[in-house]
Coordinates of C-alpha atoms in Angstrom, one line a residue:
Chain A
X1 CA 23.3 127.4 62.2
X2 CA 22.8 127.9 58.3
X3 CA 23.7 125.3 56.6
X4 CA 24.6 125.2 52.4
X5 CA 24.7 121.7 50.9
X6 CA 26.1 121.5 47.6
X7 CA 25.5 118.3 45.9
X8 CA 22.1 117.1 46.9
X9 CA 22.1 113.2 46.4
X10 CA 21.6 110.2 48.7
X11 CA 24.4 111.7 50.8
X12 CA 24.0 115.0 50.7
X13 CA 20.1 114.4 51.5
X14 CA 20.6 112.2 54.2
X15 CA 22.8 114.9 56.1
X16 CA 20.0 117.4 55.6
X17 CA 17.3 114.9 56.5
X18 CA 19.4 114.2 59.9
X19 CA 20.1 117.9 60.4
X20 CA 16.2 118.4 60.1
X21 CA 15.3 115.7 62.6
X22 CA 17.5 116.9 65.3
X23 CA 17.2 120.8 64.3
X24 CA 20.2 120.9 64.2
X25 CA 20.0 124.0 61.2
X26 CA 17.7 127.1 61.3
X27 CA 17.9 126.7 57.1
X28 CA 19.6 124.4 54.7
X29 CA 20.2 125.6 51.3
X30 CA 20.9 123.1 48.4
X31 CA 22.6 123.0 45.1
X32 CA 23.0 120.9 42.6
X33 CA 24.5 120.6 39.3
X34 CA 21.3 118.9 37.9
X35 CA 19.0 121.7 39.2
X36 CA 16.2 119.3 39.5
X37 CA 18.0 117.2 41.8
X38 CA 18.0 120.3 44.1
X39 CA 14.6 121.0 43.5
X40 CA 13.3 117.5 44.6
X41 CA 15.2 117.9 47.5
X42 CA 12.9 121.2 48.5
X43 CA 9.8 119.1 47.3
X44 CA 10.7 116.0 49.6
X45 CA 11.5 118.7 52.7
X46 CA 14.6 118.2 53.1
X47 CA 15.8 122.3 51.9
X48 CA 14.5 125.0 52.6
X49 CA 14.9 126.5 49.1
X50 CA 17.7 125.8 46.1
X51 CA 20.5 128.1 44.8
X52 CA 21.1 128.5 40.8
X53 CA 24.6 128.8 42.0
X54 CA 27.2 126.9 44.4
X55 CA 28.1 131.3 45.1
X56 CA 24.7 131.9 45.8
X57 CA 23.8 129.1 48.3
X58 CA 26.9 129.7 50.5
X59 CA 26.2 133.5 50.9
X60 CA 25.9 133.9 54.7
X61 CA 26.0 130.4 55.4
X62 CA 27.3 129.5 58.8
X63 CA 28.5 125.8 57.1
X64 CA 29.3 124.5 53.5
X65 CA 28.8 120.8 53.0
X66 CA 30.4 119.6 50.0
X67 CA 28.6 116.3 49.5
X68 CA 29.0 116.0 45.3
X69 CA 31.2 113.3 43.6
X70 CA 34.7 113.6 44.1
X71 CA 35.6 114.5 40.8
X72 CA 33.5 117.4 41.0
X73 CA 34.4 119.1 44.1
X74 CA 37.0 120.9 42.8
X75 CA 35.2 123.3 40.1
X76 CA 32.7 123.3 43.3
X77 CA 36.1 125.0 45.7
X78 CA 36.5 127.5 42.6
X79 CA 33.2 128.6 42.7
X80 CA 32.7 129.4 46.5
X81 CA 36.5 130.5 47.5
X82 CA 35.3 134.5 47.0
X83 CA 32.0 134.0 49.0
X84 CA 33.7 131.9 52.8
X85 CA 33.1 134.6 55.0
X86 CA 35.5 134.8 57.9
X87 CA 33.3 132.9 60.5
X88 CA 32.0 130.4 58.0
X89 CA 33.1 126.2 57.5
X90 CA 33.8 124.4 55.1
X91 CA 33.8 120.9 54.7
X92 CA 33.3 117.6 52.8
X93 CA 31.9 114.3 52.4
X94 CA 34.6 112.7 49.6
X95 CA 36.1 109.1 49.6
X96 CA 39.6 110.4 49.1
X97 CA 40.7 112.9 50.8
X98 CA 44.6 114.0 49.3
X99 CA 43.7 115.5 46.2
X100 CA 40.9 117.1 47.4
X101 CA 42.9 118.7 50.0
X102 CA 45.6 119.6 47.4
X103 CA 42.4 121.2 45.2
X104 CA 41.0 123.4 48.2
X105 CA 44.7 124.3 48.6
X106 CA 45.0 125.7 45.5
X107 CA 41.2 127.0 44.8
X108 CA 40.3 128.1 48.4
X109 CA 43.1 130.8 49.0
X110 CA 43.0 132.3 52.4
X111 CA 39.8 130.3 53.2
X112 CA 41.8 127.3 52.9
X113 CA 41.9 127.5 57.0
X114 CA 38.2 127.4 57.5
X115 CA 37.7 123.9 54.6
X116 CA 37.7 120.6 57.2
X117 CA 38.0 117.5 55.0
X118 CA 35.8 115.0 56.1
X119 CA 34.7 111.1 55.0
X120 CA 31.3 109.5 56.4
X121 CA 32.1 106.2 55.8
X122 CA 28.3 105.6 54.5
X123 CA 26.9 104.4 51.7
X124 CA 23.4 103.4 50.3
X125 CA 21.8 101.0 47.6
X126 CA 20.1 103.8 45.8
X127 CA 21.0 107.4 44.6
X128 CA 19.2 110.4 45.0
X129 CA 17.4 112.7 47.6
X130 CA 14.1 110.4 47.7
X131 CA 16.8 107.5 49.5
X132 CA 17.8 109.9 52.0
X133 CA 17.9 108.1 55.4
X134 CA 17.9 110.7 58.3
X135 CA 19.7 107.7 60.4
X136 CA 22.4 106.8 57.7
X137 CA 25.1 108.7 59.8
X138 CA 24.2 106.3 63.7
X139 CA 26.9 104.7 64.3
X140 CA 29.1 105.5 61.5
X141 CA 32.8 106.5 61.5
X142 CA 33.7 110.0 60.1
X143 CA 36.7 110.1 59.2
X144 CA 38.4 114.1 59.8
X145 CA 42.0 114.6 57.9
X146 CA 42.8 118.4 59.0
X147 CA 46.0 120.2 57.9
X148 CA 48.5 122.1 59.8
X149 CA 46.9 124.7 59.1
X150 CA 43.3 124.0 59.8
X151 CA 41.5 126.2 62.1
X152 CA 40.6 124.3 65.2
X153 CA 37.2 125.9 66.1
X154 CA 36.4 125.1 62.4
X155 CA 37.3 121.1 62.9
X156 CA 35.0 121.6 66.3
X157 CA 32.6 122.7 64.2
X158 CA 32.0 119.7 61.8
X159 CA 32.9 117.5 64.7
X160 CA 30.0 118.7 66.6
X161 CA 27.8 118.4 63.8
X162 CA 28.4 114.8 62.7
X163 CA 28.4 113.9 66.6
X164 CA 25.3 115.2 66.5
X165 CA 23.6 113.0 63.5
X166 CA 24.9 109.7 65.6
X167 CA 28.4 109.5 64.4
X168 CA 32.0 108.4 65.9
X169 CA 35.0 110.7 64.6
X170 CA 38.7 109.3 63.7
X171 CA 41.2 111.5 63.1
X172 CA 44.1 110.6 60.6
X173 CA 46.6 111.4 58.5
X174 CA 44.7 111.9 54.5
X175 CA 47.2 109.8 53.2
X176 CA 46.7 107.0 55.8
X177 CA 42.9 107.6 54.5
X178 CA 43.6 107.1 51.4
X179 CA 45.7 104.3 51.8
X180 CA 43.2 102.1 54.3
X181 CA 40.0 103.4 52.2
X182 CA 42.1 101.7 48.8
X183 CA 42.0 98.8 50.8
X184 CA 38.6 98.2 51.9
X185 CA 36.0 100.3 49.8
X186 CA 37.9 101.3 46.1
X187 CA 39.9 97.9 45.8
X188 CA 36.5 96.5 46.4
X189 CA 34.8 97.9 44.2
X190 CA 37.8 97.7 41.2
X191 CA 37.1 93.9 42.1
X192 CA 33.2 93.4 41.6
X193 CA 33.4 95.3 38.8
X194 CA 35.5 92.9 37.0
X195 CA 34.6 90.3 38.0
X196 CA 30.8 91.3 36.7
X197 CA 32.2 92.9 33.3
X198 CA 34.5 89.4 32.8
X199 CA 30.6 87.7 33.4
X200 CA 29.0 90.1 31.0
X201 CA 31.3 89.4 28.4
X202 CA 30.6 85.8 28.2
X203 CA 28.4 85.0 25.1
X204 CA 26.6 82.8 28.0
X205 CA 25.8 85.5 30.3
X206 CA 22.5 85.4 30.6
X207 CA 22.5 81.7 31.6
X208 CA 25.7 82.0 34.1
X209 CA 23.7 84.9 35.7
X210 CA 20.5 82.8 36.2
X211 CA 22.5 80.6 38.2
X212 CA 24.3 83.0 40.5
X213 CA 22.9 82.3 44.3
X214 CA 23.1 84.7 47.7
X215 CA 26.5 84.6 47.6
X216 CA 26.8 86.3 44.4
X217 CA 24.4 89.0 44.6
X218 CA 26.2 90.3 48.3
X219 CA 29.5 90.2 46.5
X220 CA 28.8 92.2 43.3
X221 CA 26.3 94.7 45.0
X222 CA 28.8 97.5 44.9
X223 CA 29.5 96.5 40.8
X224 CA 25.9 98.2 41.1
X225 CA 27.2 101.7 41.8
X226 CA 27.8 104.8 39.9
X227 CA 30.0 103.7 37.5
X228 CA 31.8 107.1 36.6
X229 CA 31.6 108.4 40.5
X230 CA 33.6 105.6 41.4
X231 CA 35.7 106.0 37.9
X232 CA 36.6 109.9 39.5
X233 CA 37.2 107.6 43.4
X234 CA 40.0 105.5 42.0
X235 CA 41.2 108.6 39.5
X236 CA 41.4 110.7 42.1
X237 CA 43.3 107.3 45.0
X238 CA 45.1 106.4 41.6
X239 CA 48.8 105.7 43.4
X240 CA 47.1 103.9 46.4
X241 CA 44.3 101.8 44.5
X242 CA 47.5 100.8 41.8
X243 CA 49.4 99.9 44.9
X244 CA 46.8 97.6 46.4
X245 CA 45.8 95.8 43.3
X246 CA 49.3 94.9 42.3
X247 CA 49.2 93.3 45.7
X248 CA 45.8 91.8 45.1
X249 CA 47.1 90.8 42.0
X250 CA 49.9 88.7 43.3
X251 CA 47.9 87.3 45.8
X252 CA 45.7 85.6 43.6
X253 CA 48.2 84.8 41.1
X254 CA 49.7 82.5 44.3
X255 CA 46.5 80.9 45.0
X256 CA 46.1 80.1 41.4
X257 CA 49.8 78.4 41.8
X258 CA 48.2 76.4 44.4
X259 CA 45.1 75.4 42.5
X260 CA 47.2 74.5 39.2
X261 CA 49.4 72.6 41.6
X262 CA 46.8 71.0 44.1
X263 CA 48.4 72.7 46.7
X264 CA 45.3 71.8 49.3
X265 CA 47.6 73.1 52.2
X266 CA 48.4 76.3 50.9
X267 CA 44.8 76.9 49.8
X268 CA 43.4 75.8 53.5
X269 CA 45.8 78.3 55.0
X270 CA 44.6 81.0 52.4
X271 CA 41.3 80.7 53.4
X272 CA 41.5 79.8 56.9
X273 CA 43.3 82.7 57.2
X274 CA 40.7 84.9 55.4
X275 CA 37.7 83.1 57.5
X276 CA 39.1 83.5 60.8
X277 CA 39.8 87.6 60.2
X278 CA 36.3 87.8 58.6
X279 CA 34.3 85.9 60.9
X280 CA 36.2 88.2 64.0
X281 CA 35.1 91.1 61.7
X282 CA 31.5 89.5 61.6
X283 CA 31.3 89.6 65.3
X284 CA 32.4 92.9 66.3
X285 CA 30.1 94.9 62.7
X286 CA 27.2 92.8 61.8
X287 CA 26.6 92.6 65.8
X288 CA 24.7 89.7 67.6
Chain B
X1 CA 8.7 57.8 51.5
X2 CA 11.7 57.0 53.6
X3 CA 14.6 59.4 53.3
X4 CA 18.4 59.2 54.7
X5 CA 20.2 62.4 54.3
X6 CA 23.9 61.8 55.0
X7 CA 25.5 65.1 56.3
X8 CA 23.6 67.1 58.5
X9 CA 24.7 70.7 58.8
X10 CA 22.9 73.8 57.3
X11 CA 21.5 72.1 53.9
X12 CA 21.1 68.8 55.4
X13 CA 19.0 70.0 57.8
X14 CA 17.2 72.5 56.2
X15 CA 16.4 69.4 53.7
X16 CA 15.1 67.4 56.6
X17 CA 13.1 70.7 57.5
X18 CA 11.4 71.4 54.1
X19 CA 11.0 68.2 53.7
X20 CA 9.0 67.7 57.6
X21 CA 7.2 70.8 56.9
X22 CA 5.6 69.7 53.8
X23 CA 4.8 66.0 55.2
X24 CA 7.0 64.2 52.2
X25 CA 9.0 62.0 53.9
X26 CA 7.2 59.0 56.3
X27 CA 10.9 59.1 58.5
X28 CA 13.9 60.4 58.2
X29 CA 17.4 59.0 59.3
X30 CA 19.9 61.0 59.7
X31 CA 23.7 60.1 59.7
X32 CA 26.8 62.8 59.7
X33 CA 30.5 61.9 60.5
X34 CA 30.1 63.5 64.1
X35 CA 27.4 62.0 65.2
X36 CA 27.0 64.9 67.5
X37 CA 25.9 66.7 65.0
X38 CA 23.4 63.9 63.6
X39 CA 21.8 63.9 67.2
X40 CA 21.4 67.6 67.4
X41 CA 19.3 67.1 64.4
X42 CA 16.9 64.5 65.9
X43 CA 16.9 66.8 69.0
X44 CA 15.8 69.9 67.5
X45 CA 13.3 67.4 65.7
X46 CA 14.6 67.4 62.1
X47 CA 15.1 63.8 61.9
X48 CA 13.2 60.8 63.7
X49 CA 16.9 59.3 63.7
X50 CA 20.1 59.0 63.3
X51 CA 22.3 55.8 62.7
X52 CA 26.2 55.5 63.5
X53 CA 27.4 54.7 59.9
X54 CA 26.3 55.6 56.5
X55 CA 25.5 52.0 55.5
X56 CA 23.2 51.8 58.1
X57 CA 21.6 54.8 57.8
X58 CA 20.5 54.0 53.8
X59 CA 19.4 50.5 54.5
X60 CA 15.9 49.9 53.4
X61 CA 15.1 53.7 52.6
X62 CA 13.5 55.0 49.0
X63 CA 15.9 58.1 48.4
X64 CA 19.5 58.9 50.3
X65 CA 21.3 62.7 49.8
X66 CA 24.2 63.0 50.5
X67 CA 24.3 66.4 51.9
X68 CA 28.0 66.0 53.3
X69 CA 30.9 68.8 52.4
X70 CA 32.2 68.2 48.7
X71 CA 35.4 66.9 49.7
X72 CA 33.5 64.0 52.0
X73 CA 31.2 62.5 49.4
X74 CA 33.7 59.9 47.5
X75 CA 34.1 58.0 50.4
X76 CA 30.2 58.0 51.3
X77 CA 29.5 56.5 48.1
X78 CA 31.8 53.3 48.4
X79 CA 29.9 53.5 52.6
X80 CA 26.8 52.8 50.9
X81 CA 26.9 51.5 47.5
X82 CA 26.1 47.5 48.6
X83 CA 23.3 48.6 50.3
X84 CA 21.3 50.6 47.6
X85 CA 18.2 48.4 46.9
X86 CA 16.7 48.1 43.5
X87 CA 14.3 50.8 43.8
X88 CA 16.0 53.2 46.3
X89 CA 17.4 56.5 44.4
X90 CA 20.9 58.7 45.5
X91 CA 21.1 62.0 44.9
X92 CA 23.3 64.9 46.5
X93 CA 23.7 68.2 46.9
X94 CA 27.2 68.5 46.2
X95 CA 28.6 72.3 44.8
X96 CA 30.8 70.4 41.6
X97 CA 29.5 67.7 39.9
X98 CA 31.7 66.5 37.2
X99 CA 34.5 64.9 39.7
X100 CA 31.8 63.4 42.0
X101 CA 29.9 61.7 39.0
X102 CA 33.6 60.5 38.1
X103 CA 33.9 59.2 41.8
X104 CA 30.0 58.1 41.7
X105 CA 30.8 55.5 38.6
X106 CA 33.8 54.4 40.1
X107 CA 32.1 53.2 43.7
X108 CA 28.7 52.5 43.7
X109 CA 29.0 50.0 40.6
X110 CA 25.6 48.8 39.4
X111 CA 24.0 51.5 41.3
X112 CA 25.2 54.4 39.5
X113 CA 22.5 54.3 37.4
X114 CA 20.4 55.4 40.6
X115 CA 22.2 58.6 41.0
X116 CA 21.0 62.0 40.1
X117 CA 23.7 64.4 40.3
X118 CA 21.9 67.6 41.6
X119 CA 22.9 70.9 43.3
X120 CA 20.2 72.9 44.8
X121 CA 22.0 76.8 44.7
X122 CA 21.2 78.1 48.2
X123 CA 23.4 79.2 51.0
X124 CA 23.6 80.5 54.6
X125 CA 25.4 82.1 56.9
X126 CA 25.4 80.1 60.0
X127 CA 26.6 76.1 59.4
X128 CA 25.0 73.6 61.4
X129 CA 21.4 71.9 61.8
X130 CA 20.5 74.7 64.2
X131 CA 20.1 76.8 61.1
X132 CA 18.1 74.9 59.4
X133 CA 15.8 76.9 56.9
X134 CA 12.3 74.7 55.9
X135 CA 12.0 77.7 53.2
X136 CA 15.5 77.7 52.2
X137 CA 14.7 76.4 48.8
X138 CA 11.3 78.3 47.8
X139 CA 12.3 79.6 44.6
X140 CA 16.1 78.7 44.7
X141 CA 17.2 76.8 41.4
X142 CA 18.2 73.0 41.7
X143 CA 20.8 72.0 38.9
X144 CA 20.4 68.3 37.4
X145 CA 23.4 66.8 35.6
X146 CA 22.2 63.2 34.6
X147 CA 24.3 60.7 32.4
X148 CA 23.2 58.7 29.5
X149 CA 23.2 55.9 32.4
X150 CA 20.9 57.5 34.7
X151 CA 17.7 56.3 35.0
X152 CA 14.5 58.4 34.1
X153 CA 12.4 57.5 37.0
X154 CA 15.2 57.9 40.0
X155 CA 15.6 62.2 37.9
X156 CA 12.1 62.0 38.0
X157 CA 11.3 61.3 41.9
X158 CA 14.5 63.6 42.9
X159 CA 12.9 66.4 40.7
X160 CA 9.7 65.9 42.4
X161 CA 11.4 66.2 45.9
X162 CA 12.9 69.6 44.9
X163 CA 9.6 71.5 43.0
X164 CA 7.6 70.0 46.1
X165 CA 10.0 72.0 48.3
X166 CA 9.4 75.0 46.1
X167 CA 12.4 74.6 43.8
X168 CA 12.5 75.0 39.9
X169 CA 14.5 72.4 38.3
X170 CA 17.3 73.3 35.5
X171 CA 19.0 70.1 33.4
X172 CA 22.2 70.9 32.0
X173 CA 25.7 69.3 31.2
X174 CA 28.0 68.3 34.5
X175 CA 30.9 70.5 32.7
X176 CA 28.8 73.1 31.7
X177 CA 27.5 73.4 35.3
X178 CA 30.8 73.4 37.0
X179 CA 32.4 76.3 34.0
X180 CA 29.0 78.3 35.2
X181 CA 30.3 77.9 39.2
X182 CA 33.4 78.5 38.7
X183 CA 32.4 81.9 37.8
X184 CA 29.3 83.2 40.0
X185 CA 30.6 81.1 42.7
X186 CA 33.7 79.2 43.6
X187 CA 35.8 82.3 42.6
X188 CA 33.8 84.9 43.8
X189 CA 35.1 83.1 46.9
X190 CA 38.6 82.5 46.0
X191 CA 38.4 86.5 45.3
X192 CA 36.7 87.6 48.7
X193 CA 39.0 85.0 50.9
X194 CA 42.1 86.7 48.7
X195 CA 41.4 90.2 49.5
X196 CA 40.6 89.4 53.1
X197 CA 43.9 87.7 53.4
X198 CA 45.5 90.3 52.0
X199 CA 44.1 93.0 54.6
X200 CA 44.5 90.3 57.3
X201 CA 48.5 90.4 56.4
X202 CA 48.8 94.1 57.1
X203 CA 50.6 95.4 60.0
X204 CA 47.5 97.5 60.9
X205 CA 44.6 95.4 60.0
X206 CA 42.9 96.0 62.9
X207 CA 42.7 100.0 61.9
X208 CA 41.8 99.4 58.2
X209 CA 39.0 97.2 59.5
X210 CA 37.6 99.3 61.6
X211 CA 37.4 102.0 58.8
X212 CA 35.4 99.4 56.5
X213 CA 32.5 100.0 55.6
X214 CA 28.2 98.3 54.6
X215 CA 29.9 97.8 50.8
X216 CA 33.1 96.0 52.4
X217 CA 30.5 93.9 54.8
X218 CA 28.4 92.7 52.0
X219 CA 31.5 92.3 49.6
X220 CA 33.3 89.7 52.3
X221 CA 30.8 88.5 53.5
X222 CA 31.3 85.0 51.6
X223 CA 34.8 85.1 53.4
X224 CA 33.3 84.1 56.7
X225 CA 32.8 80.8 54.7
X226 CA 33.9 77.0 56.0
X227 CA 37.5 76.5 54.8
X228 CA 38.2 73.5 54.3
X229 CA 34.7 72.8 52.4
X230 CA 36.0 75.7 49.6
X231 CA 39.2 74.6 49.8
X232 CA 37.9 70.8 48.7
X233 CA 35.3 72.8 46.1
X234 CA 37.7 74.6 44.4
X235 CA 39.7 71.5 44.4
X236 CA 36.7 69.5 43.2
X237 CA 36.9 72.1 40.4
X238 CA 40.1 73.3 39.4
X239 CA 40.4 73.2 36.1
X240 CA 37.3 75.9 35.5
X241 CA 38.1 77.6 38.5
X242 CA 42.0 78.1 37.3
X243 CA 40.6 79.7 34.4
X244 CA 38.1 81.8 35.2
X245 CA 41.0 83.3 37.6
X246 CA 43.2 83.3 35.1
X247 CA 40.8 85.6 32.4
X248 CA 40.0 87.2 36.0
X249 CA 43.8 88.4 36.4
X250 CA 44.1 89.3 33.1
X251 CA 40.9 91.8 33.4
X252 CA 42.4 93.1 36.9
X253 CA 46.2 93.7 35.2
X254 CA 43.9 96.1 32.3
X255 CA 42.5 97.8 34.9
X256 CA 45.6 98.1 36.7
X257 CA 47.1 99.4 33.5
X258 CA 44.3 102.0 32.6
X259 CA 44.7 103.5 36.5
X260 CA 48.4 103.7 35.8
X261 CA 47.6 105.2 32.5
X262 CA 44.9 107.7 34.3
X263 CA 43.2 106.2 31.2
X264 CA 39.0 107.5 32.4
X265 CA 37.7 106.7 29.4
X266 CA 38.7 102.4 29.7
X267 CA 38.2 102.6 33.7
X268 CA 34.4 104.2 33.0
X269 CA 33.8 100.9 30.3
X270 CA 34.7 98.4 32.3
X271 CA 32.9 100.1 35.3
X272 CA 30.3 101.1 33.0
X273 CA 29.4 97.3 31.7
X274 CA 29.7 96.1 35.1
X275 CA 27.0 98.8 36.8
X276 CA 24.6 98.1 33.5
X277 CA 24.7 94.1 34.2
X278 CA 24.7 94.2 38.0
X279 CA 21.7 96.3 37.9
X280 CA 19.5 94.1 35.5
X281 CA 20.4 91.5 37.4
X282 CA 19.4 92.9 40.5
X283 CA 15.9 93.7 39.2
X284 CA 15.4 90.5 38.1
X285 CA 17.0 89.1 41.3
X286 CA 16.5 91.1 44.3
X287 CA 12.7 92.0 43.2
X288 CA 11.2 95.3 44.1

């Protein structure tokens, strides 16, 4: 299987690093939008050799992995459509998965049959090809949201492949996606990084900071990440994200009732509730 | 030196622990409101013994912690105030300090001058002496908040107990201190227990969970936290934890706004200012 990977970052080099330890491609060819990014990828070993174009590395390639930031797939479908031969795959790695699919839609054409939106539900600490993890993928969840009109060899295809690299598939609705991924990856992240820019705009900060324990630094690791990737995540989950942050909102604005008030009840029932789901969570994730 | 730590769960016992390890204490008694749990600790050999009240337990001993939840210390201090000798120090490691100095000068009388208000910032995951740490406080920060009343030499010998268990010491003002928690702490939780709630509320909480993913783990993970002992901290603490919330929702309702606005350019600063902090702080914090 050829393989072209466009987009050659921590994700997009830990697929190549798993589909080089189970040989699972006869060549991978990378692209990337910062050609040295590609290039590092071929110095670490993880391609076989780097395009100049997103055209030229899917030429005769049996699958397309689009593993760039979301807000840069799309120029990414305009610039392959012509070259999808009829037995090649296409498919993705993006946090939301609507708009893209309403993108490919409209860039792909008639190879919009062949694209097979995908969503690893992975993530890492640090960017780039020299964090690729060849086991990132065990055990992860992929999430698959076909159309009607996907090709059903084609979803095999990618199935097969991210079976292969360790993973468990879930197929669902994009807009149930969307909606669930708003809820426990974008809203998230919309959180810790307020809460750290509300910290950072304290004329105190550096003292506050030098006082923040364990807890802190587990809750405001994601504040850490690429701040316009996610900016293009929540852009491009706008209606969803709005939706579950007005809810957020309102949730808190309640439990700030109760504190003003000394509500201790309402608070215990708040948290209890929140304890008990998390520490079942804790069970059946963080594992023994 | 003869120590009675009051409150034997995680800190407690890891207390006890460091405190064994490094051969600064000539006994230990131990004394917790289920006196279960005060046996476990002289069964796994953190304490030499434990004594079935708290008046009995500080009788005759050089320093006392109270290492009990937050919402428990009041009543300790009027359980041991006729018992503090001359000579014998109280200190605790309570997460607020300005209502429990307020409730310190109010019960122990004449002794109050023997208390050193202190909060060693260190946490775990699992409650209980079981979990005891010995190294939990290498390197961890222990906040002092004395009062004009407090006497040099009891800060000085509750200082020494902390650096000899590999602590650095930090003096600062009781309201300062509990303004600075409010913001890297208490509603860090408040935020994480609210979000978890929120998901927990959901008809199909059980699916979103299942799609969530490392970022989600680490983000919640202060969730799994003790309810009742948060609900009694941000109780301790509501005034400065009502307003960090409230400049809190205020930042979330902007962001709201700029989503609803598809406004990129205010979504990218405020995600921008968070990454930029988050990361400094992580290479100061996290190390290498």
């Amino acid at each position: 299987m050829k393989v072209a990977i466009l987009g050659c970052g921590f994700i997009g080099g830990s697929l190549a690093a798993a589909l080089r330890r189970r040989r699972l491609a006869s060549s991978i060819t990378g692209y990337d939008i910062d050609p040295l990014t590609a290039a590092r990828g071929v110095a670490l070993g993880l391609l076989d050799a780097s395009s100049s174009t997103a055209a030229l590395a899917v030429q005769g390639v049996d699958l397309v992995v689009l593993a760039a930031p979301v807000g840069s797939i799309p120029a990414l479908f305009g610039q392959i459509a012509a070259e999808i031969g009829p037995d090649s795959v296409v498919t993705d790695v993006g946090s939301t998965k609507a708009g893209l699919i309403g993108a490919a839609r409209a860039e792909l054409g008639r190879a919009f049959e062949h694209f097979v939106p995908a969503h690893p539900i992975a993530g890492g600490e640090r960017p780039g090809p020299e964090a690729a993890d060849p086991d990132l993928f065990e055990g992860c969840t992929v999430v698959i949201t076909t159309s009607a009109e996907t090709r059903a060899d084609a979803v095999l295809r990618v199935e097969q492949m991210w079976r292969s690299c360790g993973a468990r598939i879930a197929q669902m609705d994009a807009a149930e996606h969307d909606r669930i991924l708003a809820c426990v990856s974008h809203l998230p992240h919309v959180l810790a990084y307020a809460l750290v820019a509300h910290i950072a705009g304290r004329a105190d900060s550096e003292r506050v900071l030098s006082l923040a324990g364990p807890g802190f630094r587990d809750f405001t690791r994601i504040a850490a990440s690429n701040a316009q990737l996610w900016r293009d995540i929540v852009l491009a989950n706008r209606e969803a994200v709005g939706s579950e942050l007005q809810e957020l909102i309102a949730e808190l604005q309640q439990a700030q009732a109760a504190l003003a008030a000394s509500d201790a009840r309402a608070l215990q029932e708040l948290f209890e509730l929140a304890s008990r789901t998390r520490r079942a969570f804790g069970e059946r994730q963080d594992g023994p």
